[in-house]
Short mmCIF file of C-alpha atoms and ligand atoms in Angstrom, two decimals:
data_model
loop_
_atom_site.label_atom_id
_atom_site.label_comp_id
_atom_site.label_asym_id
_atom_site.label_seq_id
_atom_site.Cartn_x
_atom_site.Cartn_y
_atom_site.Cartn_z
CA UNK A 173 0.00 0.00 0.00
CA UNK A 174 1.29 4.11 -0.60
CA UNK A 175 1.66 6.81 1.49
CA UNK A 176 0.18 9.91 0.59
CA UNK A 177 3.01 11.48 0.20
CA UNK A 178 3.20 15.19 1.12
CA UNK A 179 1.62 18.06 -1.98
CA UNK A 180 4.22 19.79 -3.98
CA UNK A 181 6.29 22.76 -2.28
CA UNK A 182 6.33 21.61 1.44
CA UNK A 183 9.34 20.55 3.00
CA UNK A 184 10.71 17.30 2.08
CA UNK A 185 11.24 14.42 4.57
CA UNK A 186 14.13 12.72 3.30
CA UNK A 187 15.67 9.03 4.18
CA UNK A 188 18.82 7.56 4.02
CA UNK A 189 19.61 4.14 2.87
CA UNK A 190 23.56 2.58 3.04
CA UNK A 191 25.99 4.47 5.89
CA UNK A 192 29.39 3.03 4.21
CA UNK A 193 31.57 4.74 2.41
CA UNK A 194 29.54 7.37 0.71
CA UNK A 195 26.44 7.98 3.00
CA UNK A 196 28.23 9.59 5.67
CA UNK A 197 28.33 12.49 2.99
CA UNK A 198 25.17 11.91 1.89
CA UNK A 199 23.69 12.53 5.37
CA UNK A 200 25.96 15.52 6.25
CA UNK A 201 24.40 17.33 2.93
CA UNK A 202 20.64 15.79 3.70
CA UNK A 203 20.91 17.11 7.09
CA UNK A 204 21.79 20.51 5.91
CA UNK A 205 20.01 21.65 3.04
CA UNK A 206 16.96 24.39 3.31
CA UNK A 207 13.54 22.78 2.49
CA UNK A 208 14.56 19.29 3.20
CA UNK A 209 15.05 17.51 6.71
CA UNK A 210 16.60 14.25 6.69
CA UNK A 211 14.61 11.83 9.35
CA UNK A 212 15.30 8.49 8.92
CA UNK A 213 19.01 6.09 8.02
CA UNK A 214 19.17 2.96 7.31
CA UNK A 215 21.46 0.34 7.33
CA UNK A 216 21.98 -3.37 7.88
CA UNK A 217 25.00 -2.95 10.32
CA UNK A 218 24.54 -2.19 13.61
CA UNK A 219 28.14 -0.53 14.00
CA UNK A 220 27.17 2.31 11.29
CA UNK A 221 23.69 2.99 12.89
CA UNK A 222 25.48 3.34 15.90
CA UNK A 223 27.70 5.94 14.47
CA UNK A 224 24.67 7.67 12.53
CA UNK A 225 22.92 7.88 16.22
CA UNK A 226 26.15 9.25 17.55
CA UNK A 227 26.55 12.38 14.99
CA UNK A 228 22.16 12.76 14.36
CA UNK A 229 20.25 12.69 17.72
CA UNK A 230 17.13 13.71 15.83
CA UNK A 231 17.02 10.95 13.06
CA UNK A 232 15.59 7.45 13.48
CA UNK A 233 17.81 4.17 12.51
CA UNK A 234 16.17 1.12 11.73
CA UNK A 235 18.45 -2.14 9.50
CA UNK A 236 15.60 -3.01 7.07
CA UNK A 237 14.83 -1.13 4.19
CA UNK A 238 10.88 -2.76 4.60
CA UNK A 239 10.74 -1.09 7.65
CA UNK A 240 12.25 2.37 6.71
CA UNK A 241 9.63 2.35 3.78
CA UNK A 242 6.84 1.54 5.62
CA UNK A 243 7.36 4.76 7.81
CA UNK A 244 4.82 7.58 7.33
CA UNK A 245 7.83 10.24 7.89
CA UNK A 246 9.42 10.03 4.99
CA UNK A 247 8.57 10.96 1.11
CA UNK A 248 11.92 10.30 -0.76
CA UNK A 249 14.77 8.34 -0.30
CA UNK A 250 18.94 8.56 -1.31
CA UNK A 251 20.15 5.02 -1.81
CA UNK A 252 23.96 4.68 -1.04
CA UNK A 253 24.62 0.82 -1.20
CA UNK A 254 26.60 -1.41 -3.15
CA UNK A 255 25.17 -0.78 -6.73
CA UNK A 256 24.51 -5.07 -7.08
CA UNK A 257 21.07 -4.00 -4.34
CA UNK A 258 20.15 -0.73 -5.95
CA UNK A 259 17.63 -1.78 -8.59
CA UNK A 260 15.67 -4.23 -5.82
CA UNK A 261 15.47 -1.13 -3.25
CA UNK A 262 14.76 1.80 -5.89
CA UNK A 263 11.99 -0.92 -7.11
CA UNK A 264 10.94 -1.13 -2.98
CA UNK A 265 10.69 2.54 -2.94
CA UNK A 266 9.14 3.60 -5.98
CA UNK A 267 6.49 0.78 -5.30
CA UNK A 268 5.88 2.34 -1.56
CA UNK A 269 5.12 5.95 -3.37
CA UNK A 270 8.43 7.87 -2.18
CA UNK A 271 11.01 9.74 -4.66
CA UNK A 272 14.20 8.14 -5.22
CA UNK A 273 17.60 9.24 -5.58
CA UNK A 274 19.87 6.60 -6.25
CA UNK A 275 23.80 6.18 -6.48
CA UNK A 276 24.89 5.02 -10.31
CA UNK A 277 24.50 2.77 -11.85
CA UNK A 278 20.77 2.54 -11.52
CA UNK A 279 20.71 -1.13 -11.83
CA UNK A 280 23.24 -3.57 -13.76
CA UNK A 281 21.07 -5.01 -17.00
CA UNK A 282 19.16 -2.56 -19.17
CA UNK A 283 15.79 -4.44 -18.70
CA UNK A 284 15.65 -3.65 -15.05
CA UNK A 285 16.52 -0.39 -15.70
CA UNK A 286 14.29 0.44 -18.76
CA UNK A 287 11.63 -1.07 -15.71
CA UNK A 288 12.74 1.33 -13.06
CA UNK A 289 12.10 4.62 -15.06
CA UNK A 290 8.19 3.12 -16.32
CA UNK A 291 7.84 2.61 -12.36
CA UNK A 292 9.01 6.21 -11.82
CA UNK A 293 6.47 7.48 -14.22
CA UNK A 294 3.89 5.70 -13.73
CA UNK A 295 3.96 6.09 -9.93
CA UNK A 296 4.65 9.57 -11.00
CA UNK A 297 7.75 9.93 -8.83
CA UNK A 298 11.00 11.45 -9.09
CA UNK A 299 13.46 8.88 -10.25
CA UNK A 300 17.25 10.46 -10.10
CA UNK A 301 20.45 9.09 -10.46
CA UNK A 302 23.67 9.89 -8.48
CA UNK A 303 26.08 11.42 -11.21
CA UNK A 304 27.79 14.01 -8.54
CA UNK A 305 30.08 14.97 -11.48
CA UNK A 306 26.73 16.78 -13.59
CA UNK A 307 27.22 18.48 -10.81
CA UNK A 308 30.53 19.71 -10.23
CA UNK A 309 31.12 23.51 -11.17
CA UNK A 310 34.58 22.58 -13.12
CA UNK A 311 32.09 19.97 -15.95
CA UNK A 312 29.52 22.86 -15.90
CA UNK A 313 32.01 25.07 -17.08
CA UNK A 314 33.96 22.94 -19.11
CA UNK A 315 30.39 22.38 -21.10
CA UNK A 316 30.12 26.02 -21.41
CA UNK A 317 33.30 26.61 -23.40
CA UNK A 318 32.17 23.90 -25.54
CA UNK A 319 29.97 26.04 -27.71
CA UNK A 320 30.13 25.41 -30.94
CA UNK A 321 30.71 28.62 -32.10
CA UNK A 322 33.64 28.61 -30.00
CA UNK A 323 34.91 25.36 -29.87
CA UNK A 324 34.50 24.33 -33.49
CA UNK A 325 33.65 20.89 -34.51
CA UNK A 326 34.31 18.20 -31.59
CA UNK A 327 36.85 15.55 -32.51
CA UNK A 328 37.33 13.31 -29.19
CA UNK A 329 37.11 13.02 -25.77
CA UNK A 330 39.69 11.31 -23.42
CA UNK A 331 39.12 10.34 -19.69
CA UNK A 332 41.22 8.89 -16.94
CA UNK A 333 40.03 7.56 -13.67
CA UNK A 334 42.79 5.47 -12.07
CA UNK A 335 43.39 5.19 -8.18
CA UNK A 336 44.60 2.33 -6.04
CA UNK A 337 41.18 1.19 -5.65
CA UNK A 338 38.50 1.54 -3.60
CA UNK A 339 38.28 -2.40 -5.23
CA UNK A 340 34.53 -3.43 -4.87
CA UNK A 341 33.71 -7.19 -4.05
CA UNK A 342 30.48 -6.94 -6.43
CA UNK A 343 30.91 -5.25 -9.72
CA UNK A 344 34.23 -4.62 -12.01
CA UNK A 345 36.08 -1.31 -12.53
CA UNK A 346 33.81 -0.48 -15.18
CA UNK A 347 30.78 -0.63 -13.49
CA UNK A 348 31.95 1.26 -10.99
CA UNK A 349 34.20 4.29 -12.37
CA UNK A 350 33.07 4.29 -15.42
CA UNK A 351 29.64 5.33 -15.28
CA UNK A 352 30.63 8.85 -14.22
CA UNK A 353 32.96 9.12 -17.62
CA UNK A 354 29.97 8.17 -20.05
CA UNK A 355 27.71 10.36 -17.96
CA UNK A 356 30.13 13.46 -18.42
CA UNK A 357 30.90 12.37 -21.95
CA UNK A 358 26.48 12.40 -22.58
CA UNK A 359 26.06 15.37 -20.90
CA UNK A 360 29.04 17.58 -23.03
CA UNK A 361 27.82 15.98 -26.52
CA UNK A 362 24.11 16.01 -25.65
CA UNK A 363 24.12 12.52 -26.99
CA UNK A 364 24.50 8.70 -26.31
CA UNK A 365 27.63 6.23 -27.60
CA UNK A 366 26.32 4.03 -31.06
CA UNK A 367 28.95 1.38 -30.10
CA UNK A 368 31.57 1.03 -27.56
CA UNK A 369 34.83 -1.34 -28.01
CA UNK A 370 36.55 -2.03 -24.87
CA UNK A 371 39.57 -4.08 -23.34
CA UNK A 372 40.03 -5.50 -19.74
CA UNK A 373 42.39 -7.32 -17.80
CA UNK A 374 42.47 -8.67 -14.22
CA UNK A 375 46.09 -8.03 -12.34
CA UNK A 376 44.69 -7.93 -8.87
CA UNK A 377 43.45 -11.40 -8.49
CA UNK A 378 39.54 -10.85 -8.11
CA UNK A 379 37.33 -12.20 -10.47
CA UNK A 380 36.43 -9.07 -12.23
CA UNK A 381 38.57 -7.18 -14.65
CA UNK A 382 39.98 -3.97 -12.65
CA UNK A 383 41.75 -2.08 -15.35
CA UNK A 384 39.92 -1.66 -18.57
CA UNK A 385 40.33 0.85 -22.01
CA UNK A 386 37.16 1.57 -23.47
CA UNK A 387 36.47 3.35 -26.73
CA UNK A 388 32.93 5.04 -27.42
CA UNK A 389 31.44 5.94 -30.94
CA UNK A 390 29.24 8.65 -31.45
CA UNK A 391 27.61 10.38 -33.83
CA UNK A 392 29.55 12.02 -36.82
CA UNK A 393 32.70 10.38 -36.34
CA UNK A 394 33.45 11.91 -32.56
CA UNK A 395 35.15 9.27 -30.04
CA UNK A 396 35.49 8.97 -26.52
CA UNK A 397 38.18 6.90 -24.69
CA UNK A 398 37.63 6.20 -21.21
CA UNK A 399 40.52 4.59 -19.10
CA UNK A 400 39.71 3.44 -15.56
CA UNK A 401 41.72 1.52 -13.25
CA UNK A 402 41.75 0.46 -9.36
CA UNK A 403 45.42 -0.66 -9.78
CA UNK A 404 46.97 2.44 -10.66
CA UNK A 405 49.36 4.66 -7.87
CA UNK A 406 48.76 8.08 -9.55
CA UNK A 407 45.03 8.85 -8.80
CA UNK A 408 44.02 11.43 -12.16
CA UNK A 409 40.65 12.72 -12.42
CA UNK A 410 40.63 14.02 -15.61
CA UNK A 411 38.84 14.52 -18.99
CA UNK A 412 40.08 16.55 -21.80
CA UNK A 413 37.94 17.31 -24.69
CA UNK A 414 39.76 18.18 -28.44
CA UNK A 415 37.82 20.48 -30.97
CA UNK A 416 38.89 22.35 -33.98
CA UNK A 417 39.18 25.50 -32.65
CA UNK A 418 40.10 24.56 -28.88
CA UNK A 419 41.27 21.67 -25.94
CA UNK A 420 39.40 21.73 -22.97
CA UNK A 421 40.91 20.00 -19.90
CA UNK A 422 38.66 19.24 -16.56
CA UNK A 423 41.23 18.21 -13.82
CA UNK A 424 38.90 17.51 -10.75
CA UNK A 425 42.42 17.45 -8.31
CA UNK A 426 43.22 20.74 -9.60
CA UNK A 427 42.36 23.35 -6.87
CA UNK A 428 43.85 26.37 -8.60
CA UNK A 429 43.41 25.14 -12.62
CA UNK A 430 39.74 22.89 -12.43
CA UNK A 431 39.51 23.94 -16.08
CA UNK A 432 41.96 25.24 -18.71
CA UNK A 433 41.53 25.97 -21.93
CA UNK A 434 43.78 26.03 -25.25
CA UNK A 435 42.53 28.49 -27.54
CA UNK A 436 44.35 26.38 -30.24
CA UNK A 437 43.12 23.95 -32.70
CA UNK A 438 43.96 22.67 -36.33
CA UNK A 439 41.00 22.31 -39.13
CA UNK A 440 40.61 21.57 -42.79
CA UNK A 441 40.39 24.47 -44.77
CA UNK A 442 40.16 24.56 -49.08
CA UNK A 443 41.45 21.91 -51.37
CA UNK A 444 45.05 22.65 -52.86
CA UNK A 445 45.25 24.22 -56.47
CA UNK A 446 46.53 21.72 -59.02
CA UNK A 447 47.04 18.88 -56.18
CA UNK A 448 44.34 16.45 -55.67
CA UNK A 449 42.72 15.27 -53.09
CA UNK A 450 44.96 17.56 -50.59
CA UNK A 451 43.49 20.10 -48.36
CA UNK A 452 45.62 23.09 -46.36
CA UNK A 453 45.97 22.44 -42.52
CA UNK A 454 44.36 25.24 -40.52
CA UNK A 455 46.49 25.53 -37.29
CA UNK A 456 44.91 28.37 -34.99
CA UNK A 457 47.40 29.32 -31.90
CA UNK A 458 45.99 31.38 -29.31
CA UNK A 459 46.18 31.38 -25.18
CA UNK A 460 46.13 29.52 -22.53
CA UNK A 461 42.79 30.26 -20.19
CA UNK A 462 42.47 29.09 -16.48
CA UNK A 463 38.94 30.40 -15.87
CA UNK A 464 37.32 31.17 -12.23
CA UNK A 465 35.56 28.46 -11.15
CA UNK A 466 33.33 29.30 -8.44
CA UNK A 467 33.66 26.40 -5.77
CA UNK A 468 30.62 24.41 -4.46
CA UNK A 469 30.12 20.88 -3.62
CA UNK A 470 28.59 18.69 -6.53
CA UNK A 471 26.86 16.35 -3.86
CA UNK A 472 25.23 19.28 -2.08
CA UNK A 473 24.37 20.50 -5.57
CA UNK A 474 23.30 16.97 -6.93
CA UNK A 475 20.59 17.15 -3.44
CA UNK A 476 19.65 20.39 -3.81
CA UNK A 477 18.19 19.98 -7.31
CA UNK A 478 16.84 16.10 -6.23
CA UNK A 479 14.52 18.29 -3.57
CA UNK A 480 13.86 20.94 -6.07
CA UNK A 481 12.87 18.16 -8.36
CA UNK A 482 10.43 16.63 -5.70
CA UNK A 483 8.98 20.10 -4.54
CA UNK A 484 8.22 21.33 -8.28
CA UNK A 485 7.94 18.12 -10.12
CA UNK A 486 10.15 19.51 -12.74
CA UNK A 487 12.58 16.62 -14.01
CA UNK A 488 16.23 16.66 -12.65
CA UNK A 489 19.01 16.50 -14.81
CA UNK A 490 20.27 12.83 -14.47
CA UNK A 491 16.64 11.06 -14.60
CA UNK A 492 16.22 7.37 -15.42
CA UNK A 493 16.10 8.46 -19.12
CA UNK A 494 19.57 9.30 -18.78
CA UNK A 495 20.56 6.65 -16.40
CA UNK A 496 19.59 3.88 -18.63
CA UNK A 497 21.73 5.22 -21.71
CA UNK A 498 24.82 4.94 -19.20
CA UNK A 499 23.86 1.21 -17.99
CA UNK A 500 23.05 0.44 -22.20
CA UNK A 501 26.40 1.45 -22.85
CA UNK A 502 27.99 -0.16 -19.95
CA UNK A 503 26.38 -3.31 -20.95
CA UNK A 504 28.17 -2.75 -24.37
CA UNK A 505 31.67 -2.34 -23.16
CA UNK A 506 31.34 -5.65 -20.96
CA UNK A 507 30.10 -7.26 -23.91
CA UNK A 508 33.09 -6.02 -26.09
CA UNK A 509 35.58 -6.82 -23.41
CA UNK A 510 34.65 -10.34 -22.93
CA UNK A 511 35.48 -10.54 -27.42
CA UNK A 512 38.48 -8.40 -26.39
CA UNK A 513 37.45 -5.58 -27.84
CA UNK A 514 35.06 -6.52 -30.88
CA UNK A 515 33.10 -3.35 -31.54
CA UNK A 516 29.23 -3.82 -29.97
CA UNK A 517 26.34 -1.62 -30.66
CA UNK A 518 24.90 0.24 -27.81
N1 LIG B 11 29.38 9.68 -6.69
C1 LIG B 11 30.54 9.35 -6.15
O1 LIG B 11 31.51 10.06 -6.31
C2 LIG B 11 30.63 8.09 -5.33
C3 LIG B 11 31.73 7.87 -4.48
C4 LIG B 11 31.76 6.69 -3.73
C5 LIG B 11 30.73 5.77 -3.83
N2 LIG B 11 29.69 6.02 -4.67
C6 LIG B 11 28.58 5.05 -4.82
O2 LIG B 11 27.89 4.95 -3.57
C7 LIG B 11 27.42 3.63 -3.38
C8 LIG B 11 27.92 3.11 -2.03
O3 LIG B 11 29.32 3.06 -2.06
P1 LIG B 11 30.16 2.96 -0.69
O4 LIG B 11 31.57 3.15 -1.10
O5 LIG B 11 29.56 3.83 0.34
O6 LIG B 11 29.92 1.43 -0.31
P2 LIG B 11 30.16 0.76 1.13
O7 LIG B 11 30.23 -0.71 0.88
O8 LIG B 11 31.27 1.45 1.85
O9 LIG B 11 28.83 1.08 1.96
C9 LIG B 11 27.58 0.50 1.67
C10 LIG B 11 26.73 0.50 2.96
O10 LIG B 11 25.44 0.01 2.59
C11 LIG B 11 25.01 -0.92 3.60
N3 LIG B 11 24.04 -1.83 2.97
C12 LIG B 11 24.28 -2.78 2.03
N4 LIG B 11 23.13 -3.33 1.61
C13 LIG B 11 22.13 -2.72 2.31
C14 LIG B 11 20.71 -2.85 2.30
N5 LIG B 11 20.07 -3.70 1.49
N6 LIG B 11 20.00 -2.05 3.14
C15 LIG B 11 20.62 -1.17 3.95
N7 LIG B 11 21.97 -1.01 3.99
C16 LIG B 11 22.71 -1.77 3.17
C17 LIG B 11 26.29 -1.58 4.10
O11 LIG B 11 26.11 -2.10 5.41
C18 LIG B 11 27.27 -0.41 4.05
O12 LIG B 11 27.30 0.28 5.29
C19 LIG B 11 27.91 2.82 -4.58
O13 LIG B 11 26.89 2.77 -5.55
C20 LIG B 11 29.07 3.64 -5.13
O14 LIG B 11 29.22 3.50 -6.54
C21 LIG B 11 29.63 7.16 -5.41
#
């Protein structure tokens, strides 16, 4: 049976599922924002909901996600778990009438997901998915001097998320890093991958590939390479995106230069006289731009417009639309790396 849940424009009464890693932060920027009040956190161990007791006097703990959705205080819900129990508890949620934001990936098959958002509508709930880097000031910006009248024609993308792990015991490196690469690689383009070719290997002795190079084709001949690794020394957070009339570089461990531009770029330009089939090289030199970026957390961000979403029933950015066209391409790249590398359509 559903709640009602509370009208439009009152404040929200927000839970907490999954005190790990992650949800500490999660309920530090719950328990903070204006229009919001976080009441409830859940978690199966009894060690974290002792800590969560500890730092929130005023919020409830319970270790079943039944019983935190059965609760009449609560009307939407941040799930911070391991992403192998997100699709079952978004599914819980949606199906008890509360909004949802969840961690990516969504769920780990397309079918489930493709499910989840038809839930979401048809419940008429928000559906939302965790991509805290949609978020961060350094992408927004980074999108901005990717105007096309600016930027010129796109010509790739390259990302690299390597880092001694965190190594998770239920999905691979892909599944885990890589979803916030495609997302930021969507979000620039405004468009989804048509195929994705991808290599892994497995050096740490799990049973899931922890490095992995994975190669996205979209539209018009533009690629994106996305390298993540948990078994790298030299954490880099970076994505760098080449035009013809610029290279824009997003360096998330950058405090001083988040973004810098290079107003340089090389195009095609008017066939040869008398020489066929050659064109003249258009190099275009210019500066070297480290914009302002105005600092602000992307999770506080990501929450804020998650409330605002559930307040005004205007769609957030990262919906379940968006969500599944990460999880359809992630589903390509696995299926590419297990024919090492064979290009697969997303
Ligand atoms: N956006 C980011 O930058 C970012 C960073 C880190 C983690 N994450 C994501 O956050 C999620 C959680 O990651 P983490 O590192 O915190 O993991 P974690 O393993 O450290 O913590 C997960 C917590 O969930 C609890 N839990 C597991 N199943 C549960 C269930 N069914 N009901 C209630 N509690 C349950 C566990 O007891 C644990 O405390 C993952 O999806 C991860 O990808 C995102």
């Amino acid at each position: 049976m559903q709640h009602d849940r509370r009208p439009a424009g009152q404040r929200v009464r927000l839970a907490l599922v999954g005190f790990g890693y992650w949800g500490p932060n999660y309920a530090r920027v719950l328990n903070d924002l204006p229009d919001a009040e976080l009441t409830a956190v859940c978690d199966r161990s009894a060690d974290r909901l002792a800590l969560v007791r500890q730092r929130y006097r005023a919020v409830t703990t319970c270790a079943s996600e039944a019983e935190l959705f059965a609760r009449d205080d609560v009307d939407a819900v941040v799930i911070a778990t391991p992403a192998s129990t997100h699709a079952d508890l978004v599914r819980a949620a949606l199906e008890r009438g509360l909004h949802v934001l969840v961690e990516k990936p969504m769920a780990l098959d397309t079918d489930s997901a493709a499910a989840l958002g038809r839930l979401a509508d048809t419940a008429g709930r928000v559906l939302m998915v965790g991509y805290t880097f949609l978020y961060n000031a350094g992408i927004r910006k980074m999108k901005e001097y990717l105007a096309p009248d600016q930027f010129g024609r796109p010509y790739y993308l390259h990302a690299t998320r390597t880092n001694l792990g965190p190594i998770r015991a239920d999905v691979n490196a892909v599944w885990d890093l890589a979803p916030h690469d495609i997302a930021i690689f969507n979000y620039l383009l405004d468009a989804e991958p048509q195929w994705a070719s991808a290599v892994g290997t497995r050096v740490l002795r799990t049973d899931r590939d922890d490095i992995a190079f994975a190669t996205l084709g979209y539209a018009d001949g533009v690629v994106g390479n996305i390298h993540v690794s948990w078994a790298d020394p030299n954490k880099v957070r970076e994505v760098v995106v080449v035009g013809s009339r610029r290279r824009v570089v997003f360096d998330d461990l950058s405090d001083d230069e988040r973004v810098r531009i290079f107003e340089r770029g090389v195009s095609v330009g008017d066939a040869i006289a008398d020489s066929y089939g050659e064109f003249k090289l258009l190099v275009r030199d210019g500066d070297i731009i480290s914009p302002k970026v105005q600092p602000s957390e992307p999770l506080k961000n990501q929450c804020l417009e998650f409330v605002e979403s559930v307040r005004s029933g205007r769609p957030p950015l990262a919906t379940a639309r968006f969500g599944l066209g990460v999880i359809k391409t992630l589903v390509a790249i696995e299926a590419s790396m297990r024919s090492r590398g064979a290009a697969v359509d997303v």
